[in-house]
Tab-separated table of C-alpha atoms in Angstrom:
chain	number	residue	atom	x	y	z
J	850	UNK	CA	18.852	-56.809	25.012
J	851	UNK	CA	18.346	-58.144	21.510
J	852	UNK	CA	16.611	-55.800	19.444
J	853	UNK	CA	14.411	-57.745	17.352
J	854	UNK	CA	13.184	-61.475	18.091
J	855	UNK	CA	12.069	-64.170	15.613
J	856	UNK	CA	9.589	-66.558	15.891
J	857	UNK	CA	7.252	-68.971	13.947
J	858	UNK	CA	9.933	-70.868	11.596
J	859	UNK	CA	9.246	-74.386	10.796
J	860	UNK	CA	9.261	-77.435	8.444
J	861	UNK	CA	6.267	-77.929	6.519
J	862	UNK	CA	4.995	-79.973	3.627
J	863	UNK	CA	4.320	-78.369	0.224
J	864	UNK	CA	1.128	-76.089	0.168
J	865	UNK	CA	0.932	-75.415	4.000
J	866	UNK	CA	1.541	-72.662	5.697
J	867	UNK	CA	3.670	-70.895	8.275
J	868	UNK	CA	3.054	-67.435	10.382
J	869	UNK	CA	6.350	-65.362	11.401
J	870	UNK	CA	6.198	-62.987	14.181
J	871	UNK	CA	9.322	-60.502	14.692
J	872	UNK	CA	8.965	-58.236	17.844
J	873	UNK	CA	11.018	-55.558	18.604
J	874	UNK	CA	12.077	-54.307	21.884
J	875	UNK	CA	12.324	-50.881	23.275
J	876	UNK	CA	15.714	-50.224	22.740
J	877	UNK	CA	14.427	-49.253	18.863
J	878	UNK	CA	12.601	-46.103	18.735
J	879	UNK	CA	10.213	-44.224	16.056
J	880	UNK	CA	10.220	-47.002	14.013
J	881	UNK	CA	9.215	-46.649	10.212
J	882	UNK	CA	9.778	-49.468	7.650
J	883	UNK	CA	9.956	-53.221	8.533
J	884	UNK	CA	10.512	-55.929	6.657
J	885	UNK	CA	11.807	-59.493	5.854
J	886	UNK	CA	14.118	-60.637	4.040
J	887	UNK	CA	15.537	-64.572	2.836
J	888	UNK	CA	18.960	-65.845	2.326
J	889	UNK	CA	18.661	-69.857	0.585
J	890	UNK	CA	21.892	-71.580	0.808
J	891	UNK	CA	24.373	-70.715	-1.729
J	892	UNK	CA	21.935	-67.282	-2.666
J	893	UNK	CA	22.167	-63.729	-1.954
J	894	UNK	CA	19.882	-62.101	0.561
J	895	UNK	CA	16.441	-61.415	-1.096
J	896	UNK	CA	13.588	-59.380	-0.526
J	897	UNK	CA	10.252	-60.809	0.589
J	898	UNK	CA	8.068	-57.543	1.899
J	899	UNK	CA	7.871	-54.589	3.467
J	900	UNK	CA	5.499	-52.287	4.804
J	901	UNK	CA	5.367	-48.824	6.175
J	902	UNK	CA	4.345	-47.631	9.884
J	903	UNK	CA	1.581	-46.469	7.355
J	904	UNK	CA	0.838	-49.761	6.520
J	905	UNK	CA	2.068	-49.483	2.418
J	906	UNK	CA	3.335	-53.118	1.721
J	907	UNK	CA	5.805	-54.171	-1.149
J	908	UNK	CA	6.337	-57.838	-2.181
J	909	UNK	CA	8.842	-59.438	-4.103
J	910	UNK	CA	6.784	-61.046	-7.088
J	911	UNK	CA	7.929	-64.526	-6.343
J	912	UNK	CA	5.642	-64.384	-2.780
J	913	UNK	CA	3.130	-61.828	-4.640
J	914	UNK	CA	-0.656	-63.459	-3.710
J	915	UNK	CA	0.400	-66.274	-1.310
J	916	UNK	CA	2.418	-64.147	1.278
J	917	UNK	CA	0.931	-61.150	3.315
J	918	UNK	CA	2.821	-59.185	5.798
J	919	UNK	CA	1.460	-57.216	8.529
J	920	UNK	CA	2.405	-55.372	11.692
J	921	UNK	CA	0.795	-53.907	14.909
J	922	UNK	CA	2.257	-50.919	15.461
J	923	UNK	CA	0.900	-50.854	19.171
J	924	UNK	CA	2.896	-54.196	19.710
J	925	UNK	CA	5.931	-53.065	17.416
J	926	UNK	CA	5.060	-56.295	16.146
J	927	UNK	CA	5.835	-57.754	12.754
J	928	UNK	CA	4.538	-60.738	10.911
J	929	UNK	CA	4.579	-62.667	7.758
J	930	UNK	CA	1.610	-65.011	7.126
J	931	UNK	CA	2.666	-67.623	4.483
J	932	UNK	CA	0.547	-70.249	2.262
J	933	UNK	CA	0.869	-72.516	-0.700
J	934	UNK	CA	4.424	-72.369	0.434
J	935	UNK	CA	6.990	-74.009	-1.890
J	936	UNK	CA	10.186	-76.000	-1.951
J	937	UNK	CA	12.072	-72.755	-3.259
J	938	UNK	CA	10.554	-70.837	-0.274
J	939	UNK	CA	12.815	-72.927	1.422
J	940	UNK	CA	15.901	-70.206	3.446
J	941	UNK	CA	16.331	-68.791	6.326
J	942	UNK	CA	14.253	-65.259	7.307
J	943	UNK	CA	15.225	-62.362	8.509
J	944	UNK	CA	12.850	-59.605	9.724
J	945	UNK	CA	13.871	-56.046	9.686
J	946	UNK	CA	13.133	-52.734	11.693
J	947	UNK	CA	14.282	-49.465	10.618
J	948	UNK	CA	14.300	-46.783	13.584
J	949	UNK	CA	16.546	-45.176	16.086
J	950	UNK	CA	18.846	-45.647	19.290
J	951	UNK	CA	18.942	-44.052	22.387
J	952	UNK	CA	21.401	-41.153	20.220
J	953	UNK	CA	18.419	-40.833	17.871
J	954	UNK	CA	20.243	-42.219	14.854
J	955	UNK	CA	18.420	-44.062	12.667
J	956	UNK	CA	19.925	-47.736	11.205
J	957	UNK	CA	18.636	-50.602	9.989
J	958	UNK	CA	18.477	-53.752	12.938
J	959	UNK	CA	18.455	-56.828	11.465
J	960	UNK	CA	16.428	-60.215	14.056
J	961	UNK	CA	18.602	-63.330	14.158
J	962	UNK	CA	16.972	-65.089	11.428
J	963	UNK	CA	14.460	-68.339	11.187
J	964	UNK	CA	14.607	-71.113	9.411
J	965	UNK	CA	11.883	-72.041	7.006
J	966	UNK	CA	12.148	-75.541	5.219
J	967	UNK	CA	9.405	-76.493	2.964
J	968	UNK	CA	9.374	-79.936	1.842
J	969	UNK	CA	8.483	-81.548	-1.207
């Protein structure tokens, strides 16, 4: 069972926009933070959001205003809803869920990642 699963990844032109969804399964328990994060070719791993099971979000200032995360907490559901997207938001995403396993200790699973191309 993979513990987190990716969807929503795309090409689109300039200005449009794209909605990720990242579920988690029930292998991953008491979840806390999730998040996403980008890796563009030849770049470190970046930031995008976060937010807390209390719903507290954090943005890296280069999506600050055009990105907005969200999650159902119901669903364990995560999501990224992303507009006026730009060339440089081009990389691949990776969503995030910080919670337990069966042993009750708590790491950091990482979803397969998506690709996101925005073109010019």
């Amino acid at each position: 069972q993979v513990p987190l699963v990716e969807s929503g990844g795309g090409l689109v032109q300039a200005g449009g926009s794209l909605r990720l969804s990242c579920a988690a399964s029930g292998m991953i328990f008491g979840i806390t933070t999730m998040g996403w994060y980008r890796q563009a070719p030849g770049k470190q791993r970046e930031l995008v959001a976060d937010i807390t099971r209390g719903g507290s979000t954090n943005y890296a200032e280069s999506v600050e205003g055009r990105f907005t995360i969200s999650r159902d907490n119901t669903k364990n559901t995560l999501y990224l809803q992303m507009n006026s997207l730009k060339p440089e938001d081009t990389a691949v995403y990776y969503c995030h869920a910080d919670g337990a396993n069966y042993a009750l200790e708590y790491q950091r699973y990482w979803g397969q990642g998506t690709q996101v191309t925005v073109s010019s």
